[in-house]
Amino acid sequence: MKIGILALGRATFDVEFANQKLDECINFLKRTSHLILGGEKILLEIDDTQNEVNRLKIEDVDFVLIIQVTFTDALMTVHIADELNAKLGIWAIPEPRLGRRLRLNSFCGLNLASHALSLKNISFNWIYKNPSDISEDVFNSFINERSINNKIEIRAYKETSEKAKQIIDKIRSFKIAKIGKHPDGFDTCQYNKKTIKKLAGISVEEFTLNELFNIAKSIDKNEIEKTFKAINDQISSLDRVNQAELDLSLRLKSSLDRIRESGQFNAFAIRCWPETFTEYGGAICAPVSMMSETKIPCACEADVYGSLTQIILQEVSGSHVFLTDLVDIDVQDNTGVVWHCGQAPLSMCEENFKPQATIHTNRKMPLLFEFPLKEGIVTLMRISKSFGKQKMVISKGKMLKREMAFTGTSGVIQFDSSAEVVLNDIINSGLEHHMALSYGDHTQLLKEVASKMELPVQEI
């Protein structure tokens, strides 16, 4: 086969480590019996990617292989699929769980791509393996199969309950404040106001980021000092972060409180990057954690369906929720890693660990909270729209007592299903990259709520 390579990445991740992984992938590919074109460098810019796409058009390749070297959004992946008339595959690369920063976040890039391609019904092949763990036979199977499909079992539950009815009746008066637009290439965060209203009765009101920032800058210094004192008793190392940036970060908490009070909002969907860093100067991650601790859930990347998901799971569980990414699945260890940069509610912290103040690993600004998630049974849920069909996706497992896999807030989970089944279900179903997590087993009541909402259920 004539295989064209497009190695996608972002400069905000560990480019040196990413180049090392790309070299390993290319060295493997050159040892196969296929003709390999491209892959000399990581494509960090749109123009560079387009130039490579144009070159592969001329070459008339049989197979286009996107190496998802680091996390990227799905914008260029969808563009590549549209532009090149060839079979498409994505190779994502695991990284070691060393308790340090998430250096590649390649799996999340694959996750975003699978959802975006599902919405366009574009079939593609995928693999999630280190180049050192792959044989030519496995690679040949990968490029010759079309892996993604929507044939995962989805069931319509008819059983409901008075408790489910009460939950649905309650949230029909709820309101979500959406601040800013979702980032380009995050098809996972697209939404429609009318669809949300019809599905759950929930209203969405939109604000700009400048409104959030302007309120934050007007907050009285005394109020910021109160917030500082409140968290200083709960976390360590506040004095080690940049204090001017810390002040700006804490102001965002007060700004969210102002917006919530003015509109009686029950949840937020916030465009958290890059503007909170590049235009404002402080992270919103810790403020999001603090809001979630008071049961006002917040979704990153202006993910309104993520906010809706959190609202439902919070009402079902009666407890705190955490909107998380799944960033790694290790089939051999039979576990996955749930992670976000530093915004889980403090009540989810491992009992013997003191939460720490830290900075965003990519943007280098405070305030984020860092701690491992506590041990216990957990339920994960997502109101999904993969393949253009709304459904409730439910998963259950146990958060294990393990060392932190990555910095931020993270936990190692052993799913009730095998890790291999979960991996295949997530990517083959084109599921979104955000899922809400709460402690306890809430699967039955979630199914009853889904029945009340006339949503089919997919269990993974």
Short mmCIF file of C-alpha atoms in Angstrom, two decimals:
data_model
loop_
_atom_site.label_atom_id
_atom_site.label_comp_id
_atom_site.label_asym_id
_atom_site.label_seq_id
_atom_site.Cartn_x
_atom_site.Cartn_y
_atom_site.Cartn_z
CA MET A 1 0.00 0.00 0.00
CA LYS A 2 1.03 3.60 -0.61
CA ILE A 3 0.47 5.20 2.80
CA GLY A 4 0.48 8.98 3.31
CA ILE A 5 1.38 10.18 6.81
CA LEU A 6 0.06 13.29 8.53
CA ALA A 7 1.49 13.73 12.05
CA LEU A 8 -0.72 16.13 14.00
CA GLY A 9 0.25 17.91 17.20
CA ARG A 10 0.13 21.09 19.27
CA ALA A 11 3.02 23.20 20.51
CA THR A 12 1.49 23.52 24.00
CA PHE A 13 2.31 19.86 24.70
CA ASP A 14 5.72 18.22 25.15
CA VAL A 15 7.03 18.59 21.60
CA GLU A 16 10.41 16.98 22.39
CA PHE A 17 8.72 13.83 23.71
CA ALA A 18 6.21 13.96 20.85
CA ASN A 19 9.03 14.03 18.29
CA GLN A 20 10.60 11.02 19.99
CA LYS A 21 7.31 9.11 19.67
CA LEU A 22 6.87 10.19 16.04
CA ASP A 23 10.37 8.93 15.21
CA GLU A 24 9.49 5.55 16.75
CA CYS A 25 6.29 5.39 14.68
CA ILE A 26 8.06 6.28 11.42
CA ASN A 27 10.89 3.82 12.10
CA PHE A 28 8.30 1.07 12.56
CA LEU A 29 6.42 2.07 9.40
CA LYS A 30 9.57 2.04 7.30
CA ARG A 31 10.23 -1.54 8.36
CA THR A 32 6.88 -2.67 6.95
CA SER A 33 6.29 -3.73 3.35
CA HIS A 34 4.38 -0.53 2.56
CA LEU A 35 5.51 2.63 0.76
CA ILE A 36 5.55 5.42 3.36
CA LEU A 37 5.17 9.06 2.30
CA GLY A 38 5.54 11.99 4.71
CA GLY A 39 5.70 12.06 8.49
CA GLU A 40 9.03 13.89 8.61
CA LYS A 41 7.78 16.39 11.19
CA ILE A 42 4.87 17.16 13.48
CA LEU A 43 2.37 19.45 11.78
CA LEU A 44 1.69 22.18 14.33
CA GLU A 45 0.21 24.80 12.00
CA ILE A 46 -2.82 24.67 9.69
CA ASP A 47 -0.85 25.92 6.68
CA ASP A 48 1.78 23.19 7.09
CA THR A 49 -0.96 20.57 7.35
CA GLN A 50 -2.68 21.89 4.23
CA ASN A 51 0.58 21.76 2.28
CA GLU A 52 0.98 18.10 3.22
CA VAL A 53 -2.64 17.38 2.27
CA ASN A 54 -2.01 18.94 -1.14
CA ARG A 55 1.12 16.82 -1.58
CA LEU A 56 -0.73 13.62 -0.75
CA LYS A 57 -3.45 14.53 -3.26
CA ILE A 58 -0.83 14.54 -6.00
CA GLU A 59 0.66 11.26 -4.78
CA ASP A 60 -2.76 9.56 -4.98
CA VAL A 61 -2.17 7.49 -1.83
CA ASP A 62 -4.14 4.34 -0.96
CA PHE A 63 -4.35 5.04 2.76
CA VAL A 64 -4.08 8.23 4.81
CA LEU A 65 -2.64 7.66 8.27
CA ILE A 66 -3.06 10.44 10.81
CA ILE A 67 -0.60 9.95 13.64
CA GLN A 68 -2.25 11.69 16.61
CA VAL A 69 1.09 12.57 18.19
CA THR A 70 -0.41 14.94 20.75
CA PHE A 71 -3.90 16.18 21.47
CA THR A 72 -5.47 18.28 18.73
CA ASP A 73 -9.04 19.29 18.08
CA ALA A 74 -10.87 17.53 15.24
CA LEU A 75 -10.91 20.44 12.77
CA MET A 76 -8.03 19.29 10.56
CA THR A 77 -8.95 15.60 10.89
CA VAL A 78 -12.38 16.24 9.40
CA HIS A 79 -10.81 18.47 6.74
CA ILE A 80 -8.32 15.73 5.82
CA ALA A 81 -11.15 13.19 5.55
CA ASP A 82 -13.07 15.55 3.27
CA GLU A 83 -10.08 16.44 1.08
CA LEU A 84 -8.43 13.09 0.45
CA ASN A 85 -10.13 10.32 -1.45
CA ALA A 86 -8.53 7.41 0.41
CA LYS A 87 -9.13 5.14 3.37
CA LEU A 88 -8.45 6.94 6.64
CA GLY A 89 -6.83 5.73 9.83
CA ILE A 90 -5.80 7.34 13.12
CA TRP A 91 -2.93 6.08 15.25
CA ALA A 92 -3.00 7.41 18.84
CA ILE A 93 -0.13 6.84 21.24
CA PRO A 94 -0.31 5.94 24.96
CA GLU A 95 2.04 7.64 27.39
CA PRO A 96 3.39 6.37 30.71
CA ARG A 97 1.54 7.19 33.94
CA LEU A 98 4.39 8.84 35.82
CA GLY A 99 2.53 11.32 38.03
CA ARG A 100 3.83 14.19 35.93
CA ARG A 101 2.12 16.38 33.33
CA LEU A 102 0.03 14.90 30.53
CA ARG A 103 2.71 15.24 27.87
CA LEU A 104 0.80 14.09 24.78
CA ASN A 105 -2.89 13.58 25.60
CA SER A 106 -3.10 11.68 22.34
CA PHE A 107 -6.08 9.54 23.35
CA CYS A 108 -8.26 12.60 23.87
CA GLY A 109 -7.41 13.73 20.33
CA LEU A 110 -8.56 10.36 18.99
CA ASN A 111 -11.72 10.67 21.10
CA LEU A 112 -12.59 14.11 19.65
CA ALA A 113 -11.87 12.90 16.13
CA SER A 114 -14.08 9.81 16.47
CA HIS A 115 -17.04 11.97 17.56
CA ALA A 116 -16.57 14.56 14.83
CA LEU A 117 -16.28 11.86 12.15
CA SER A 118 -19.35 10.06 13.56
CA LEU A 119 -21.44 13.19 13.04
CA LYS A 120 -20.52 13.09 9.34
CA ASN A 121 -20.83 9.28 9.13
CA ILE A 122 -17.23 9.05 7.97
CA SER A 123 -15.78 5.60 8.56
CA PHE A 124 -12.17 5.29 9.68
CA ASN A 125 -9.72 2.81 11.15
CA TRP A 126 -8.02 3.41 14.48
CA ILE A 127 -5.40 1.98 16.77
CA TYR A 128 -4.17 2.95 20.23
CA LYS A 129 -0.76 1.39 20.76
CA ASN A 130 2.84 2.30 21.38
CA PRO A 131 5.03 1.69 18.32
CA SER A 132 7.11 -0.72 20.42
CA ASP A 133 4.01 -2.86 21.06
CA ILE A 134 2.79 -3.25 17.49
CA SER A 135 3.66 -5.94 14.94
CA GLU A 136 3.35 -5.72 11.17
CA ASP A 137 0.47 -8.24 11.28
CA VAL A 138 -1.42 -6.05 13.76
CA PHE A 139 -0.69 -2.98 11.66
CA ASN A 140 -1.93 -4.71 8.50
CA SER A 141 -5.15 -5.69 10.27
CA PHE A 142 -5.54 -2.08 11.37
CA ILE A 143 -5.20 -0.57 7.89
CA ASN A 144 -7.43 -3.17 6.27
CA GLU A 145 -10.41 -2.87 8.60
CA ARG A 146 -12.93 -0.12 9.05
CA SER A 147 -13.16 0.10 12.80
CA ILE A 148 -15.70 2.77 13.60
CA ASN A 149 -19.37 1.92 13.60
CA ASN A 150 -22.57 2.71 15.44
CA LYS A 151 -23.67 -0.89 15.98
CA ILE A 152 -23.06 -0.88 19.73
CA GLU A 153 -26.11 -2.12 21.64
CA ILE A 154 -28.42 0.73 22.61
CA ARG A 155 -31.57 -0.17 24.56
CA ALA A 156 -34.78 1.72 25.14
CA TYR A 157 -35.78 1.27 28.80
CA LYS A 158 -39.49 1.44 29.59
CA GLU A 159 -39.22 1.13 33.36
CA THR A 160 -39.41 4.41 35.24
CA SER A 161 -40.19 5.55 38.80
CA GLU A 162 -41.68 8.37 40.83
CA LYS A 163 -38.15 9.44 41.81
CA ALA A 164 -37.17 9.74 38.12
CA LYS A 165 -40.29 11.80 37.45
CA GLN A 166 -39.48 14.12 40.36
CA ILE A 167 -35.95 14.67 39.03
CA ILE A 168 -37.19 15.51 35.53
CA ASP A 169 -39.89 17.81 36.89
CA LYS A 170 -37.32 19.58 39.06
CA ILE A 171 -34.72 20.25 36.36
CA ARG A 172 -37.32 21.59 33.91
CA SER A 173 -37.00 24.94 35.69
CA PHE A 174 -33.19 24.90 35.58
CA LYS A 175 -31.03 27.35 33.64
CA ILE A 176 -27.52 27.02 32.22
CA ALA A 177 -25.28 30.06 31.70
CA LYS A 178 -23.08 29.54 28.65
CA ILE A 179 -20.05 31.82 28.64
CA GLY A 180 -18.18 32.16 25.35
CA LYS A 181 -18.23 29.88 22.31
CA HIS A 182 -16.91 26.33 22.22
CA PRO A 183 -13.44 26.04 20.61
CA ASP A 184 -13.20 25.29 16.90
CA GLY A 185 -12.91 21.58 16.21
CA PHE A 186 -14.74 20.63 19.41
CA ASP A 187 -17.81 19.14 17.74
CA THR A 188 -18.33 17.36 21.07
CA CYS A 189 -19.43 20.71 22.55
CA GLN A 190 -21.94 21.75 19.87
CA TYR A 191 -25.51 22.23 21.01
CA ASN A 192 -28.88 23.63 19.99
CA LYS A 193 -31.00 25.67 22.42
CA LYS A 194 -34.28 24.31 21.13
CA THR A 195 -33.08 20.71 21.32
CA ILE A 196 -31.94 21.13 24.94
CA LYS A 197 -35.25 22.77 25.83
CA LYS A 198 -37.26 19.99 24.21
CA LEU A 199 -35.14 17.25 25.75
CA ALA A 200 -34.97 18.44 29.36
CA GLY A 201 -36.91 21.70 29.63
CA ILE A 202 -33.67 23.48 30.53
CA SER A 203 -33.02 27.03 29.26
CA VAL A 204 -29.64 28.30 28.11
CA GLU A 205 -28.59 31.94 28.33
CA GLU A 206 -25.45 33.10 26.56
CA PHE A 207 -22.78 35.50 27.83
CA THR A 208 -19.50 36.69 26.35
CA LEU A 209 -16.13 36.08 27.94
CA ASN A 210 -15.65 39.84 28.22
CA GLU A 211 -18.73 40.02 30.45
CA LEU A 212 -17.15 37.41 32.73
CA PHE A 213 -13.79 39.20 32.71
CA ASN A 214 -15.19 42.69 33.26
CA ILE A 215 -17.21 41.59 36.31
CA ALA A 216 -14.12 39.82 37.69
CA LYS A 217 -11.98 42.95 37.40
CA SER A 218 -14.58 44.99 39.30
CA ILE A 219 -14.70 42.70 42.35
CA ASP A 220 -13.72 44.34 45.64
CA LYS A 221 -10.34 43.27 47.04
CA ASN A 222 -11.91 42.33 50.39
CA GLU A 223 -14.06 39.69 48.69
CA ILE A 224 -10.98 38.16 47.05
CA GLU A 225 -9.26 38.00 50.43
CA LYS A 226 -12.23 36.08 51.85
CA THR A 227 -12.02 33.54 49.03
CA PHE A 228 -8.27 33.25 49.58
CA LYS A 229 -8.70 32.57 53.31
CA ALA A 230 -11.41 29.98 52.68
CA ILE A 231 -9.26 27.87 50.36
CA ASN A 232 -5.99 28.50 52.22
CA ASP A 233 -7.33 26.28 55.01
CA GLN A 234 -8.08 23.48 52.53
CA ILE A 235 -5.09 23.42 50.19
CA SER A 236 -1.33 23.82 50.43
CA SER A 237 1.22 25.84 48.46
CA LEU A 238 -0.91 28.89 47.69
CA ASP A 239 2.11 31.06 48.46
CA ARG A 240 4.17 29.31 45.77
CA VAL A 241 2.14 30.51 42.78
CA ASN A 242 2.25 33.91 41.12
CA GLN A 243 0.17 36.09 43.45
CA ALA A 244 -1.03 38.58 40.81
CA GLU A 245 -2.26 35.73 38.61
CA LEU A 246 -3.77 34.04 41.66
CA ASP A 247 -5.74 37.22 42.38
CA LEU A 248 -7.12 37.23 38.83
CA SER A 249 -8.04 33.55 39.09
CA LEU A 250 -9.92 34.01 42.38
CA ARG A 251 -11.79 36.97 40.90
CA LEU A 252 -13.32 34.59 38.36
CA LYS A 253 -14.98 32.69 41.23
CA SER A 254 -16.69 35.88 42.41
CA SER A 255 -17.62 36.74 38.82
CA LEU A 256 -19.32 33.36 38.38
CA ASP A 257 -21.17 33.92 41.67
CA ARG A 258 -22.41 37.30 40.42
CA ILE A 259 -23.68 35.86 37.15
CA ARG A 260 -25.29 32.91 38.93
CA GLU A 261 -27.11 35.14 41.40
CA SER A 262 -28.27 37.63 38.77
CA GLY A 263 -29.89 34.98 36.60
CA GLN A 264 -30.57 32.21 39.14
CA PHE A 265 -28.47 29.79 37.09
CA ASN A 266 -28.01 26.17 38.11
CA ALA A 267 -24.93 25.34 36.02
CA PHE A 268 -22.32 26.85 33.71
CA ALA A 269 -20.71 25.95 30.39
CA ILE A 270 -17.56 28.04 30.08
CA ARG A 271 -15.01 28.56 27.34
CA CYS A 272 -12.03 28.14 29.63
CA TRP A 273 -9.08 28.43 27.23
CA PRO A 274 -7.16 30.02 25.70
CA GLU A 275 -8.65 33.43 26.48
CA THR A 276 -8.70 33.09 30.28
CA PHE A 277 -4.91 32.80 29.97
CA THR A 278 -4.06 34.82 26.88
CA GLU A 279 -6.49 37.74 27.35
CA TYR A 280 -7.38 37.71 31.05
CA GLY A 281 -4.35 36.25 32.83
CA GLY A 282 -5.60 33.60 35.24
CA ALA A 283 -7.07 30.09 35.24
CA ILE A 284 -10.74 29.35 35.87
CA CYS A 285 -10.05 25.73 36.89
CA ALA A 286 -10.02 26.23 40.69
CA PRO A 287 -13.09 28.51 40.58
CA VAL A 288 -14.87 25.74 38.64
CA SER A 289 -13.90 23.28 41.38
CA MET A 290 -15.23 25.62 44.05
CA MET A 291 -18.52 26.09 42.19
CA SER A 292 -18.91 22.32 41.77
CA GLU A 293 -18.29 21.85 45.49
CA THR A 294 -21.37 24.03 46.13
CA LYS A 295 -23.32 21.91 43.59
CA ILE A 296 -23.22 24.46 40.78
CA PRO A 297 -21.59 22.23 38.15
CA CYS A 298 -19.43 23.78 35.44
CA ALA A 299 -18.43 22.35 32.07
CA CYS A 300 -15.20 23.28 30.30
CA GLU A 301 -14.97 24.29 26.65
CA ALA A 302 -18.54 25.70 26.69
CA ASP A 303 -19.90 22.14 26.64
CA VAL A 304 -23.64 22.69 27.22
CA TYR A 305 -24.45 18.97 26.91
CA GLY A 306 -21.72 18.45 29.51
CA SER A 307 -23.55 20.85 31.84
CA LEU A 308 -26.85 19.06 31.19
CA THR A 309 -25.14 15.73 31.93
CA GLN A 310 -23.75 17.05 35.21
CA ILE A 311 -27.14 18.43 36.27
CA ILE A 312 -28.83 15.07 35.73
CA LEU A 313 -26.13 13.01 37.44
CA GLN A 314 -25.98 15.44 40.37
CA GLU A 315 -29.74 15.20 40.91
CA VAL A 316 -29.69 11.41 40.55
CA SER A 317 -26.72 10.90 42.88
CA GLY A 318 -27.55 13.69 45.34
CA SER A 319 -23.82 14.32 45.41
CA HIS A 320 -21.02 16.26 43.73
CA VAL A 321 -20.10 15.71 40.09
CA PHE A 322 -16.89 16.07 38.11
CA LEU A 323 -16.80 16.55 34.32
CA THR A 324 -13.76 14.59 33.25
CA ASP A 325 -11.78 13.44 30.24
CA LEU A 326 -10.79 9.81 29.79
CA VAL A 327 -7.12 10.18 28.82
CA ASP A 328 -5.75 6.65 28.85
CA ILE A 329 -6.87 3.04 28.73
CA ASP A 330 -4.37 0.30 29.50
CA VAL A 331 -5.74 -3.02 28.29
CA GLN A 332 -2.97 -4.99 30.03
CA ASP A 333 -3.59 -3.31 33.39
CA ASN A 334 -7.36 -3.38 32.73
CA THR A 335 -7.73 0.24 33.86
CA GLY A 336 -8.36 3.72 32.52
CA VAL A 337 -7.39 7.18 33.73
CA VAL A 338 -9.94 9.95 34.23
CA TRP A 339 -8.36 13.40 34.37
CA HIS A 340 -8.84 17.08 34.11
CA CYS A 341 -6.31 19.86 34.54
CA GLY A 342 -7.28 20.65 38.15
CA GLN A 343 -10.99 21.21 38.69
CA ALA A 344 -12.53 18.24 40.49
CA PRO A 345 -14.51 19.12 43.66
CA LEU A 346 -12.24 19.03 46.72
CA SER A 347 -14.57 16.50 48.39
CA MET A 348 -13.37 13.93 45.82
CA CYS A 349 -9.79 14.11 47.10
CA GLU A 350 -8.07 11.00 48.45
CA GLU A 351 -8.50 11.12 52.25
CA ASN A 352 -4.81 11.07 53.17
CA PHE A 353 -3.73 13.60 50.55
CA LYS A 354 -3.65 17.36 51.12
CA PRO A 355 -4.82 19.13 47.91
CA GLN A 356 -2.14 21.38 46.46
CA ALA A 357 -2.24 24.68 44.61
CA THR A 358 -0.68 24.40 41.18
CA ILE A 359 -0.49 25.96 37.72
CA HIS A 360 -1.90 24.85 34.38
CA THR A 361 0.64 22.50 32.82
CA ASN A 362 0.36 23.99 29.32
CA ARG A 363 -0.40 27.65 30.09
CA LYS A 364 1.67 27.95 33.32
CA MET A 365 -0.84 30.07 35.31
CA PRO A 366 -2.74 29.45 38.57
CA LEU A 367 -5.04 28.48 40.12
CA LEU A 368 -5.62 24.77 39.80
CA PHE A 369 -6.12 22.14 42.50
CA GLU A 370 -4.01 19.01 42.38
CA PHE A 371 -4.92 15.71 44.03
CA PRO A 372 -5.71 12.05 43.31
CA LEU A 373 -9.36 10.99 43.33
CA LYS A 374 -10.44 8.94 46.33
CA GLU A 375 -11.12 5.21 46.23
CA GLY A 376 -14.68 4.01 45.72
CA ILE A 377 -17.46 2.93 43.35
CA VAL A 378 -18.17 5.54 40.68
CA THR A 379 -20.78 6.06 37.99
CA LEU A 380 -20.00 7.90 34.75
CA MET A 381 -22.65 9.29 32.43
CA ARG A 382 -23.01 11.37 29.28
CA ILE A 383 -25.97 12.67 27.32
CA SER A 384 -24.49 11.93 23.92
CA LYS A 385 -25.34 12.93 20.37
CA SER A 386 -22.85 10.70 18.54
CA PHE A 387 -23.89 9.72 15.03
CA GLY A 388 -26.52 12.46 15.37
CA LYS A 389 -28.68 10.41 17.75
CA GLN A 390 -29.33 11.44 21.35
CA LYS A 391 -28.78 8.79 23.98
CA MET A 392 -27.68 8.33 27.59
CA VAL A 393 -24.32 6.60 27.97
CA ILE A 394 -23.67 4.97 31.35
CA SER A 395 -20.58 3.28 32.76
CA LYS A 396 -19.66 2.05 36.23
CA GLY A 397 -16.45 1.03 37.90
CA LYS A 398 -14.21 1.44 40.90
CA MET A 399 -11.72 4.23 41.48
CA LEU A 400 -8.61 2.46 42.70
CA LYS A 401 -6.18 3.57 45.39
CA ARG A 402 -3.23 4.31 43.14
CA GLU A 403 -0.51 6.92 42.84
CA MET A 404 -1.48 9.92 40.74
CA ALA A 405 -1.23 9.04 37.06
CA PHE A 406 -0.87 12.64 35.88
CA THR A 407 -0.79 16.08 37.45
CA GLY A 408 -4.05 17.94 38.02
CA THR A 409 -7.02 15.96 39.29
CA SER A 410 -6.92 12.36 38.14
CA GLY A 411 -7.82 8.83 39.15
CA VAL A 412 -7.24 5.29 37.95
CA ILE A 413 -10.49 3.47 37.31
CA GLN A 414 -11.26 -0.20 36.81
CA PHE A 415 -14.48 -0.44 34.83
CA ASP A 416 -17.05 -3.17 35.39
CA SER A 417 -16.52 -4.09 31.73
CA SER A 418 -13.01 -4.97 30.58
CA ALA A 419 -10.80 -2.04 29.60
CA GLU A 420 -10.57 -3.40 26.05
CA VAL A 421 -14.38 -3.42 25.69
CA VAL A 422 -14.61 0.13 27.09
CA LEU A 423 -11.90 1.33 24.70
CA ASN A 424 -13.64 -0.17 21.69
CA ASP A 425 -17.07 1.08 22.76
CA ILE A 426 -15.93 4.67 23.26
CA ILE A 427 -14.14 5.07 19.94
CA ASN A 428 -16.40 2.86 17.81
CA SER A 429 -19.45 4.68 19.16
CA GLY A 430 -17.96 8.09 18.46
CA LEU A 431 -18.63 9.22 22.02
CA GLU A 432 -17.81 12.68 23.37
CA HIS A 433 -14.61 13.26 25.36
CA HIS A 434 -16.37 14.63 28.47
CA MET A 435 -18.23 12.38 30.91
CA ALA A 436 -19.67 13.31 34.29
CA LEU A 437 -18.53 11.28 37.29
CA SER A 438 -20.11 10.85 40.72
CA TYR A 439 -19.39 8.43 43.56
CA GLY A 440 -21.79 5.54 44.13
CA ASP A 441 -23.78 3.19 41.90
CA HIS A 442 -26.55 5.21 40.25
CA THR A 443 -27.09 3.11 37.13
CA GLN A 444 -30.66 1.99 37.84
CA LEU A 445 -32.06 5.44 38.59
CA LEU A 446 -30.21 6.87 35.58
CA LYS A 447 -31.94 4.30 33.36
CA GLU A 448 -35.29 5.30 34.84
CA VAL A 449 -34.52 8.97 34.16
CA ALA A 450 -33.50 8.08 30.61
CA SER A 451 -36.82 6.31 30.15
CA LYS A 452 -38.65 9.40 31.38
CA MET A 453 -36.66 11.54 28.92
CA GLU A 454 -37.36 9.03 26.12
CA LEU A 455 -33.64 8.50 25.67
CA PRO A 456 -32.19 5.09 24.74
CA VAL A 457 -29.33 3.85 26.94
CA GLN A 458 -25.88 2.64 25.97
CA GLU A 459 -23.87 0.87 28.66
CA ILE A 460 -20.10 0.72 28.29
#
